[in-house]
Short mmCIF file of C-alpha atoms in Angstrom, two decimals:
data_model
loop_
_atom_site.label_atom_id
_atom_site.label_comp_id
_atom_site.label_asym_id
_atom_site.label_seq_id
_atom_site.Cartn_x
_atom_site.Cartn_y
_atom_site.Cartn_z
CA GLY A 1 0.38 0.51 -0.32
CA ALA A 2 2.08 3.36 -0.43
CA GLY A 3 1.61 6.36 -0.28
CA VAL A 4 1.23 9.24 -2.23
CA SER A 5 5.21 9.58 -3.10
CA GLN A 6 7.68 12.87 -3.65
CA SER A 7 10.92 13.62 -5.34
CA PRO A 8 13.04 14.60 -5.22
CA ARG A 9 12.94 15.03 -0.92
CA TYR A 10 15.34 17.90 -1.17
CA LYS A 11 16.55 20.13 -4.17
CA VAL A 12 18.99 23.58 -3.69
CA ALA A 13 18.41 25.88 -7.01
CA LYS A 14 20.58 28.83 -7.84
CA ARG A 15 18.80 30.84 -8.76
CA GLY A 16 17.26 31.05 -12.40
CA GLN A 17 17.50 28.49 -13.09
CA ASP A 18 14.38 25.91 -13.23
CA VAL A 19 14.23 23.12 -10.79
CA ALA A 20 10.37 20.27 -11.71
CA LEU A 21 9.72 18.12 -9.20
CA ARG A 22 7.45 15.51 -9.45
CA CYS A 23 4.91 13.97 -7.49
CA ASP A 24 3.34 9.76 -7.23
CA PRO A 25 0.51 9.64 -6.32
CA ILE A 26 -1.71 7.36 -4.92
CA SER A 27 -3.02 4.88 -8.65
CA GLY A 28 -6.66 5.68 -8.80
CA HIS A 29 -6.67 8.62 -7.29
CA VAL A 30 -8.87 11.28 -9.49
CA SER A 31 -7.76 14.42 -7.69
CA LEU A 32 -4.38 15.55 -7.40
CA PHE A 33 -3.92 18.73 -5.46
CA TRP A 34 -0.46 20.85 -5.23
CA TYR A 35 0.14 22.89 -1.80
CA GLN A 36 3.29 25.26 -0.53
CA GLN A 37 4.52 25.55 2.37
CA ALA A 38 6.85 28.21 3.58
CA LEU A 39 8.66 28.39 7.07
CA GLY A 40 7.04 29.11 9.35
CA GLN A 41 2.79 29.04 7.25
CA GLY A 42 0.08 26.57 6.73
CA PRO A 43 0.58 25.87 2.80
CA GLU A 44 -0.64 27.59 0.04
CA PHE A 45 -2.95 25.88 -2.70
CA LEU A 46 -1.26 26.49 -5.76
CA THR A 47 -3.26 24.19 -7.94
CA TYR A 48 -5.49 21.29 -8.53
CA PHE A 49 -5.87 18.25 -10.82
CA GLN A 50 -9.09 15.93 -12.15
CA ASN A 51 -7.59 13.77 -13.99
CA GLU A 52 -5.58 15.26 -17.03
CA ALA A 53 -7.69 18.82 -16.31
CA GLN A 54 -5.99 21.10 -15.17
CA LEU A 55 -9.95 22.82 -13.48
CA ASP A 56 -8.15 25.24 -11.14
CA LYS A 57 -4.79 26.67 -11.12
CA SER A 58 -5.48 30.09 -8.80
CA GLY A 59 -2.79 30.12 -6.27
CA LEU A 60 0.12 29.65 -8.17
CA PRO A 61 2.00 32.45 -8.10
CA SER A 62 3.69 33.36 -11.30
CA ASP A 63 3.96 32.48 -15.16
CA ARG A 64 6.90 30.90 -13.89
CA PHE A 65 4.69 28.01 -12.48
CA PHE A 66 3.86 25.14 -14.37
CA ALA A 67 2.13 21.93 -13.42
CA GLU A 68 0.89 19.24 -15.79
CA ARG A 69 -0.13 15.58 -15.12
CA PRO A 70 -0.83 14.76 -19.03
CA GLU A 71 -2.15 10.82 -18.14
CA GLY A 72 -4.07 11.21 -15.72
CA SER A 73 -1.36 10.11 -13.14
CA VAL A 74 1.88 11.42 -12.53
CA SER A 75 2.02 15.46 -12.17
CA THR A 76 5.12 17.74 -12.72
CA LEU A 77 5.25 20.68 -10.84
CA LYS A 78 8.14 23.44 -12.90
CA ILE A 79 10.07 26.30 -11.63
CA GLN A 80 11.06 28.10 -14.75
CA ARG A 81 13.95 30.69 -13.84
CA THR A 82 14.00 30.27 -9.79
CA GLN A 83 14.08 33.50 -7.38
CA GLN A 84 15.17 33.30 -3.42
CA GLU A 85 11.10 33.93 -2.72
CA ASP A 86 10.39 30.31 -4.64
CA SER A 87 12.28 28.36 -1.46
CA ALA A 88 9.77 26.43 0.11
CA VAL A 89 7.79 22.80 0.77
CA TYR A 90 6.24 21.08 -2.39
CA LEU A 91 3.54 19.69 -0.95
CA CYS A 92 1.04 17.41 -3.03
CA ALA A 93 -2.14 15.48 -2.28
CA SER A 94 -3.79 13.16 -3.36
CA SER A 95 -7.59 12.09 -3.34
CA LYS A 96 -9.89 8.96 -4.76
CA GLY A 97 -12.87 11.45 -5.57
CA LEU A 98 -14.45 14.01 -5.11
CA ALA A 99 -15.80 16.20 -3.54
CA ALA A 100 -14.99 15.72 0.26
CA SER A 101 -12.51 13.07 -0.63
CA GLU A 102 -9.77 12.64 2.09
CA GLN A 103 -6.58 13.52 0.55
CA TYR A 104 -3.46 11.97 1.52
CA PHE A 105 -0.51 14.23 1.64
CA GLY A 106 3.32 14.05 0.27
CA PRO A 107 6.53 13.86 2.16
CA GLY A 108 7.08 17.50 -0.02
CA THR A 109 10.83 18.39 -1.63
CA ARG A 110 12.10 21.00 0.10
CA LEU A 111 13.36 23.50 -2.25
CA THR A 112 16.23 25.76 -1.72
CA VAL A 113 16.85 28.51 -3.53
CA THR A 114 20.55 29.88 -2.98
CA ALA B 1 -14.03 34.06 1.67
CA GLN B 2 -13.44 30.73 3.88
CA SER B 3 -10.45 31.02 6.55
CA VAL B 4 -9.27 29.50 9.84
CA THR B 5 -7.99 31.14 12.13
CA GLN B 6 -5.25 29.08 14.85
CA LEU B 7 -5.04 31.66 18.18
CA ASP B 8 -2.15 29.96 19.69
CA SER B 9 1.28 29.48 16.77
CA HIS B 10 3.02 27.60 20.07
CA VAL B 11 1.18 25.28 23.85
CA SER B 12 3.28 23.89 25.49
CA VAL B 13 1.94 20.91 28.02
CA SER B 14 3.28 17.59 29.76
CA GLU B 15 2.44 14.27 29.45
CA GLY B 16 -0.28 13.37 30.88
CA THR B 17 -2.40 16.74 31.24
CA PRO B 18 -5.51 17.94 28.55
CA VAL B 19 -4.30 18.99 24.44
CA LEU B 20 -6.93 22.29 24.06
CA LEU B 21 -5.63 23.06 20.39
CA ARG B 22 -8.12 26.56 19.13
CA CYS B 23 -9.20 27.50 16.20
CA ASN B 24 -12.14 29.84 14.50
CA TYR B 25 -13.69 29.84 10.92
CA SER B 26 -14.58 32.10 9.01
CA SER B 27 -16.82 31.00 6.02
CA SER B 28 -20.46 32.56 4.67
CA TYR B 29 -21.98 28.47 3.56
CA SER B 30 -21.96 25.63 6.20
CA PRO B 31 -18.40 24.92 6.67
CA SER B 32 -16.49 20.75 5.88
CA LEU B 33 -13.74 21.38 8.97
CA PHE B 34 -10.91 19.76 9.12
CA TRP B 35 -7.20 19.74 11.41
CA TYR B 36 -4.53 18.48 9.82
CA VAL B 37 -0.88 16.93 12.01
CA GLN B 38 2.26 17.43 10.30
CA HIS B 39 5.35 14.69 12.29
CA PRO B 40 8.61 16.16 11.80
CA ASN B 41 10.07 14.23 7.67
CA LYS B 42 6.35 13.85 7.64
CA GLY B 43 3.57 14.41 5.13
CA LEU B 44 0.91 16.03 6.42
CA GLN B 45 -2.34 13.30 8.37
CA LEU B 46 -5.84 13.67 8.92
CA LEU B 47 -6.84 13.73 13.02
CA LEU B 48 -10.45 14.34 11.80
CA LYS B 49 -12.92 16.25 9.93
CA TYR B 50 -16.60 17.91 10.08
CA THR B 51 -18.76 18.07 7.73
CA SER B 52 -22.33 19.13 9.38
CA ALA B 53 -23.61 15.31 10.79
CA ALA B 54 -22.68 15.91 14.66
CA THR B 55 -21.01 18.59 15.66
CA LEU B 56 -18.14 17.04 17.81
CA VAL B 57 -16.01 14.80 15.66
CA LYS B 58 -14.08 12.10 16.53
CA GLY B 59 -10.30 11.22 15.47
CA ILE B 60 -7.67 9.39 15.50
CA ASN B 61 -5.08 8.79 18.35
CA GLY B 62 -7.83 10.29 21.16
CA PHE B 63 -8.53 13.40 19.39
CA GLU B 64 -11.56 14.76 19.19
CA ALA B 65 -13.32 18.50 18.47
CA GLU B 66 -16.65 20.89 18.60
CA PHE B 67 -17.78 22.18 15.89
CA LYS B 68 -19.73 25.58 17.33
CA LYS B 69 -21.63 27.23 15.17
CA SER B 70 -22.33 30.22 17.73
CA GLU B 71 -18.98 31.20 18.57
CA THR B 72 -17.94 29.90 14.94
CA SER B 73 -14.51 27.13 16.17
CA PHE B 74 -13.83 24.42 16.62
CA HIS B 75 -10.84 24.05 18.93
CA LEU B 76 -8.96 20.66 19.27
CA THR B 77 -9.17 18.62 22.19
CA LYS B 78 -6.88 15.87 23.75
CA PRO B 79 -7.90 14.42 27.70
CA SER B 80 -4.84 13.19 28.46
CA ALA B 81 -1.91 13.95 26.42
CA HIS B 82 1.38 11.42 25.07
CA MET B 83 5.30 12.69 24.78
CA SER B 84 4.38 11.51 20.53
CA ASP B 85 1.55 13.35 20.24
CA ALA B 86 3.94 16.83 19.96
CA ALA B 87 3.98 18.19 16.54
CA GLU B 88 2.76 20.83 14.19
CA TYR B 89 -1.38 21.10 14.70
CA PHE B 90 -3.31 22.32 11.16
CA CYS B 91 -7.10 23.58 11.12
CA VAL B 92 -8.36 23.85 7.74
CA VAL B 93 -11.69 24.44 6.18
CA SER B 94 -12.70 23.62 2.99
CA ASP B 95 -14.01 25.69 -0.36
CA PRO B 96 -16.28 25.40 -1.53
CA PRO B 97 -17.71 23.35 0.77
CA GLY B 98 -18.34 19.38 -0.86
CA GLY B 99 -16.97 21.01 -4.23
CA TYR B 100 -13.60 19.23 -4.93
CA ASN B 101 -11.91 20.28 -1.58
CA LYS B 102 -9.55 23.01 -1.84
CA LEU B 103 -8.00 22.80 1.69
CA ILE B 104 -7.72 26.48 3.06
CA PHE B 105 -4.80 25.63 6.19
CA GLY B 106 -4.81 27.77 8.97
CA ALA B 107 -0.73 29.27 10.06
CA GLY B 108 -0.71 25.71 12.85
CA THR B 109 -0.26 25.36 15.87
CA ARG B 110 3.45 24.01 17.88
CA LEU B 111 2.11 21.01 20.51
CA ALA B 112 5.40 20.20 22.17
CA VAL B 113 5.01 17.66 25.34
CA HIS B 114 7.08 17.47 28.43
CA PRO B 115 7.08 15.12 30.96
#
C-alpha cells in the first residue's frame, strides 16, 4: 500500500535555474493537488487536477510556475527562473474522488533557492 | 471567503495533561472543517473532519473536536497528552464545501509535550 511519493525530497537550486518536482499519487486517485508551504506557515493551495484536466490554477504565484498531469497519474510542478522567494516545501496530495474526499499528502519536496 | 485562525502559535503541555488547540473559522457557507497533524519529515495526516453531521467529532489517537456555530469555533482537544503528540497541528476549511475540496490552512500550532 504505497502512499503519495514525491521526488526529489530536497532540491537546492541557484537563482535563475529551472526545477521540476515530481508527484506520484496513490494509484487510481482522481484528484491531485499541489500546495506550497513557506517556513513557519500553513500550506497554501497552488493548483488542482481532476484526472489530466487542470481545473484550478488560481494559486500559482506567477507565470513561472507550471504544472501538468498528462496521463492523469504522475504530476510535475515546474518552476522556471527560480527566485529566492520560491524557497518552500512543495506538497502534493491526492484523493480518490471529488467532493469531501480525504486528501493523502506526500512528504513534500523542500526547495532551497540560493 | 473561507478562512481559519489558529489562536495559538505554540502550546506546551505536560505528558498526561489535557490538550486544547484553538481554531476559529470564517465561512459564508456551512463549512467543512478538518484538523491535520504534521510530524517532522512526514506527510500531513488527517486527524478528523466535520461535514455537518454530529457537532462532536472523534478522530484518531484520542483527539476530538467540537463544532460550535454560535462561536464560529472548532477547537481540538485530547484528555491526556502523550509524548508522541508533539507535532504541528493545522486547522483547515475546505473551499467550497462539497466541491473538489481545495483546502485552506491556518498558520499552525506547534504542540510541545514535556515529561
